[in-house]
Amino acid sequence: MDIIESRTWIEWAITIAKFAFCFVPVLYILLLIPMERRGAGFMQDRQGPNRSYIKIPYFGKIRLFGYVQNMCDGAKLFFKEQFAPAGVNQILYRVAPAIPFAIVFISPCVIPWFGPMVFEWGGETVKIAGSIIDSDVGVLLLFGFSSISAFGAILAGWASKSKYSFLGALRTSSMTISYEVCLGLSLMGVLLLVGSFNLTDIVNWQEHHVWGIVAQPVAFFCFLIASIAETGRAPFDVAEGEPELVAGYHTEYGAMQFGLFYMGEYSHICINSFLIATLFLGGYSVPFVTTETMQAHMGGTLAILCGVLAFACLAFLHMIYRYSRKLKATQQTHRFEVLREYQLYKICAWVAAAVFVALGVCAWMFYNPANIAWNGFALGSFATAVGTALIHLLVLVVKSVCFCWVWIWVRWTLPRFRYDHVMHLGWKIILNIALINLVVTAVIAKLVGGN
């Protein structure tokens, strides 16, 4: 473990601070719920949640694009009365919702959030891994955690003493078994090329060769479909099919017990998005730039990053000004309230854009640290190592958010599959494609590598 091997207090501090990444999936819930609601409204040509508000002097009713509505819904779930039907297994009934949510805090431990931090401190060379647990079998650990999370749905369906819940639990168990096999086989091609189960090694291989989606495009699509199915999201939500199962395994749950299942599903999306980004999109690595090059030109790298953030602020401002022009041309009764709210967003965006531009100019002109090579790593100051880690983290988050949008896109585009079609897709199509891809990859690797 990193903590036991630490020799200086800075290593202790950073290693302990890395445990904060365990809460990243929980923070993603605050992002994914409004993203899905607004995305659903966009795809169905409607507004989405925008009624709840917070009143601020001068700016009036602030709705934050629906975020206030989500805070109200969360508070409602938290304070609702919990009710258990007669005849349930009390222990399993109450423990089941906590299982998928508890796994959320374990899964991030093996994900490499940034590249290894290498810097000089007190005359010593310090190297700290980018994951909480730098395991040589990180992929297997993640698959094991995801399999355990399915026990929550299975136990909930069995303990509820309801035929609808029990049928939903049976469907969950069969889907988990089916698509776990597909996940493992589709991933084997990448592992065969890299030669390691360590997620950091997989990212390093992609950084110095080619992204996994380019080397293994067939495996990527198989893995993506199997991941969507494993999370139980539409069109694979046959375990929660309302027409035939009422609500599936969580039919007898309400209040925050249902909320735990709900949050567990979104957290599972978050973990799978990080895993896909790590395995097939280079993880934390910046496209077309190696970590060594980035650290050697840290001032320019930070300037480019600040420029990208400033451009994002300007894009947000363009959207607000465009919405304002459209709103002024309408006859909606609440348009003046919304325009006053937009004034607050304009002020914040203009200030943020100015700050990012100033920081970018300062980084470009005044921050040019020196680096030396050490065991294949760029050895520099502590500030350079922290800056590199922050850039890596931001890149990984952006990639994962893009995949989160794919989940939402699929959810509100495709209708629910029939249960036998889901099993047919898993066992007779994706599994065979993954097997063929693995054999072809092994043959090509043997012919090219010669070992």
CSV table of N, CA, C and O in Angstrom, one decimal, residues 50-66 68 327 333-345:
chain,number,residue,atom,x,y,z
A,50,ASN,N,-38.0,23.3,-14.5
A,50,ASN,CA,-37.6,24.7,-14.4
A,50,ASN,C,-38.5,25.6,-13.5
A,50,ASN,O,-38.5,26.8,-13.7
A,51,ARG,N,-39.3,25.0,-12.6
A,51,ARG,CA,-40.2,25.8,-11.8
A,51,ARG,C,-39.7,26.2,-10.5
A,51,ARG,O,-40.0,27.3,-10.0
A,52,SER,N,-39.0,25.3,-9.8
A,52,SER,CA,-38.5,25.7,-8.5
A,52,SER,C,-37.4,26.8,-8.6
A,52,SER,O,-36.6,26.8,-9.6
A,53,TYR,N,-37.3,27.6,-7.6
A,53,TYR,CA,-36.3,28.7,-7.7
A,53,TYR,C,-35.9,29.2,-6.3
A,53,TYR,O,-36.5,28.8,-5.3
A,54,ILE,N,-34.8,29.9,-6.3
A,54,ILE,CA,-34.3,30.6,-5.1
A,54,ILE,C,-34.3,32.1,-5.4
A,54,ILE,O,-33.8,32.5,-6.5
A,55,LYS,N,-34.9,32.9,-4.5
A,55,LYS,CA,-35.0,34.3,-4.8
A,55,LYS,C,-33.7,35.1,-4.3
A,55,LYS,O,-33.3,34.9,-3.1
A,56,ILE,N,-33.1,35.8,-5.2
A,56,ILE,CA,-31.9,36.6,-4.9
A,56,ILE,C,-32.3,38.1,-5.2
A,56,ILE,O,-32.9,38.4,-6.2
A,57,PRO,N,-31.9,39.0,-4.2
A,57,PRO,CA,-32.2,40.4,-4.5
A,57,PRO,C,-31.7,40.9,-5.8
A,57,PRO,O,-30.6,40.5,-6.2
A,58,TYR,N,-32.4,41.7,-6.5
A,58,TYR,CA,-32.1,42.4,-7.8
A,58,TYR,C,-32.3,41.4,-9.0
A,58,TYR,O,-32.9,41.7,-10.0
A,59,PHE,N,-31.7,40.2,-8.8
A,59,PHE,CA,-31.8,39.2,-9.9
A,59,PHE,C,-33.0,38.4,-9.9
A,59,PHE,O,-33.3,37.6,-10.9
A,60,GLY,N,-33.8,38.4,-8.9
A,60,GLY,CA,-35.1,37.8,-8.8
A,60,GLY,C,-35.0,36.3,-8.6
A,60,GLY,O,-34.2,35.8,-7.8
A,61,LYS,N,-35.8,35.5,-9.4
A,61,LYS,CA,-36.0,34.1,-9.2
A,61,LYS,C,-34.9,33.4,-10.0
A,61,LYS,O,-34.8,33.4,-11.2
A,62,ILE,N,-34.0,32.7,-9.3
A,62,ILE,CA,-32.8,32.0,-9.9
A,62,ILE,C,-33.2,30.5,-9.9
A,62,ILE,O,-33.3,29.8,-8.8
A,63,ARG,N,-33.3,29.9,-11.1
A,63,ARG,CA,-33.7,28.5,-11.2
A,63,ARG,C,-32.4,27.6,-11.5
A,63,ARG,O,-32.5,26.4,-11.4
A,64,LEU,N,-31.3,28.2,-12.0
A,64,LEU,CA,-30.1,27.5,-12.2
A,64,LEU,C,-30.3,26.4,-13.2
A,64,LEU,O,-29.8,25.3,-13.1
A,65,PHE,N,-31.1,26.6,-14.3
A,65,PHE,CA,-31.4,25.7,-15.3
A,65,PHE,C,-31.9,24.3,-14.8
A,65,PHE,O,-31.6,23.3,-15.4
A,66,GLY,N,-32.7,24.4,-13.8
A,66,GLY,CA,-33.3,23.2,-13.2
A,66,GLY,C,-32.6,22.6,-12.0
A,66,GLY,O,-33.1,21.6,-11.4
A,68,VAL,N,-32.2,23.7,-9.0
A,68,VAL,CA,-33.0,24.0,-7.8
A,68,VAL,C,-34.1,22.9,-7.7
A,68,VAL,O,-34.4,22.4,-6.7
A,327,LEU,N,-36.0,35.2,-26.2
A,327,LEU,CA,-37.0,35.4,-25.2
A,327,LEU,C,-37.6,36.8,-25.3
A,327,LEU,O,-38.8,36.9,-25.1
A,333,THR,N,-45.1,35.5,-20.4
A,333,THR,CA,-45.4,36.4,-19.2
A,333,THR,C,-44.2,36.4,-18.3
A,333,THR,O,-44.0,37.4,-17.6
A,334,HIS,N,-43.4,35.4,-18.2
A,334,HIS,CA,-42.3,35.3,-17.3
A,334,HIS,C,-41.0,35.7,-17.9
A,334,HIS,O,-39.9,35.4,-17.3
A,335,ARG,N,-41.0,36.3,-19.1
A,335,ARG,CA,-39.7,36.5,-19.8
A,335,ARG,C,-38.9,37.6,-19.1
A,335,ARG,O,-37.6,37.5,-19.1
A,336,PHE,N,-39.5,38.5,-18.4
A,336,PHE,CA,-38.7,39.5,-17.7
A,336,PHE,C,-38.0,38.9,-16.5
A,336,PHE,O,-36.8,39.3,-16.2
A,337,GLU,N,-38.6,38.0,-15.8
A,337,GLU,CA,-38.0,37.3,-14.7
A,337,GLU,C,-36.8,36.5,-15.2
A,337,GLU,O,-35.7,36.5,-14.6
A,338,VAL,N,-36.9,35.8,-16.3
A,338,VAL,CA,-35.8,35.0,-16.8
A,338,VAL,C,-34.7,35.8,-17.3
A,338,VAL,O,-33.5,35.5,-17.1
A,339,LEU,N,-35.0,37.0,-17.9
A,339,LEU,CA,-33.9,37.9,-18.4
A,339,LEU,C,-33.2,38.5,-17.2
A,339,LEU,O,-31.9,38.7,-17.3
A,340,ARG,N,-33.8,38.7,-16.1
A,340,ARG,CA,-33.1,39.2,-14.9
A,340,ARG,C,-32.2,38.1,-14.4
A,340,ARG,O,-31.1,38.4,-13.9
A,341,GLU,N,-32.7,36.9,-14.4
A,341,GLU,CA,-31.8,35.7,-14.0
A,341,GLU,C,-30.6,35.6,-14.9
A,341,GLU,O,-29.5,35.4,-14.4
A,342,TYR,N,-30.8,35.8,-16.2
A,342,TYR,CA,-29.7,35.7,-17.1
A,342,TYR,C,-28.6,36.8,-16.9
A,342,TYR,O,-27.4,36.5,-17.2
A,343,GLN,N,-29.0,37.9,-16.3
A,343,GLN,CA,-28.0,38.9,-16.0
A,343,GLN,C,-26.9,38.4,-15.0
A,343,GLN,O,-25.8,38.7,-15.2
A,344,LEU,N,-27.4,37.6,-14.1
A,344,LEU,CA,-26.4,37.0,-13.1
A,344,LEU,C,-25.5,36.1,-13.8
A,344,LEU,O,-24.2,36.1,-13.6
A,345,TYR,N,-26.0,35.2,-14.7
A,345,TYR,CA,-25.1,34.3,-15.5
A,345,TYR,C,-24.1,35.1,-16.3
A,345,TYR,O,-22.9,34.7,-16.5
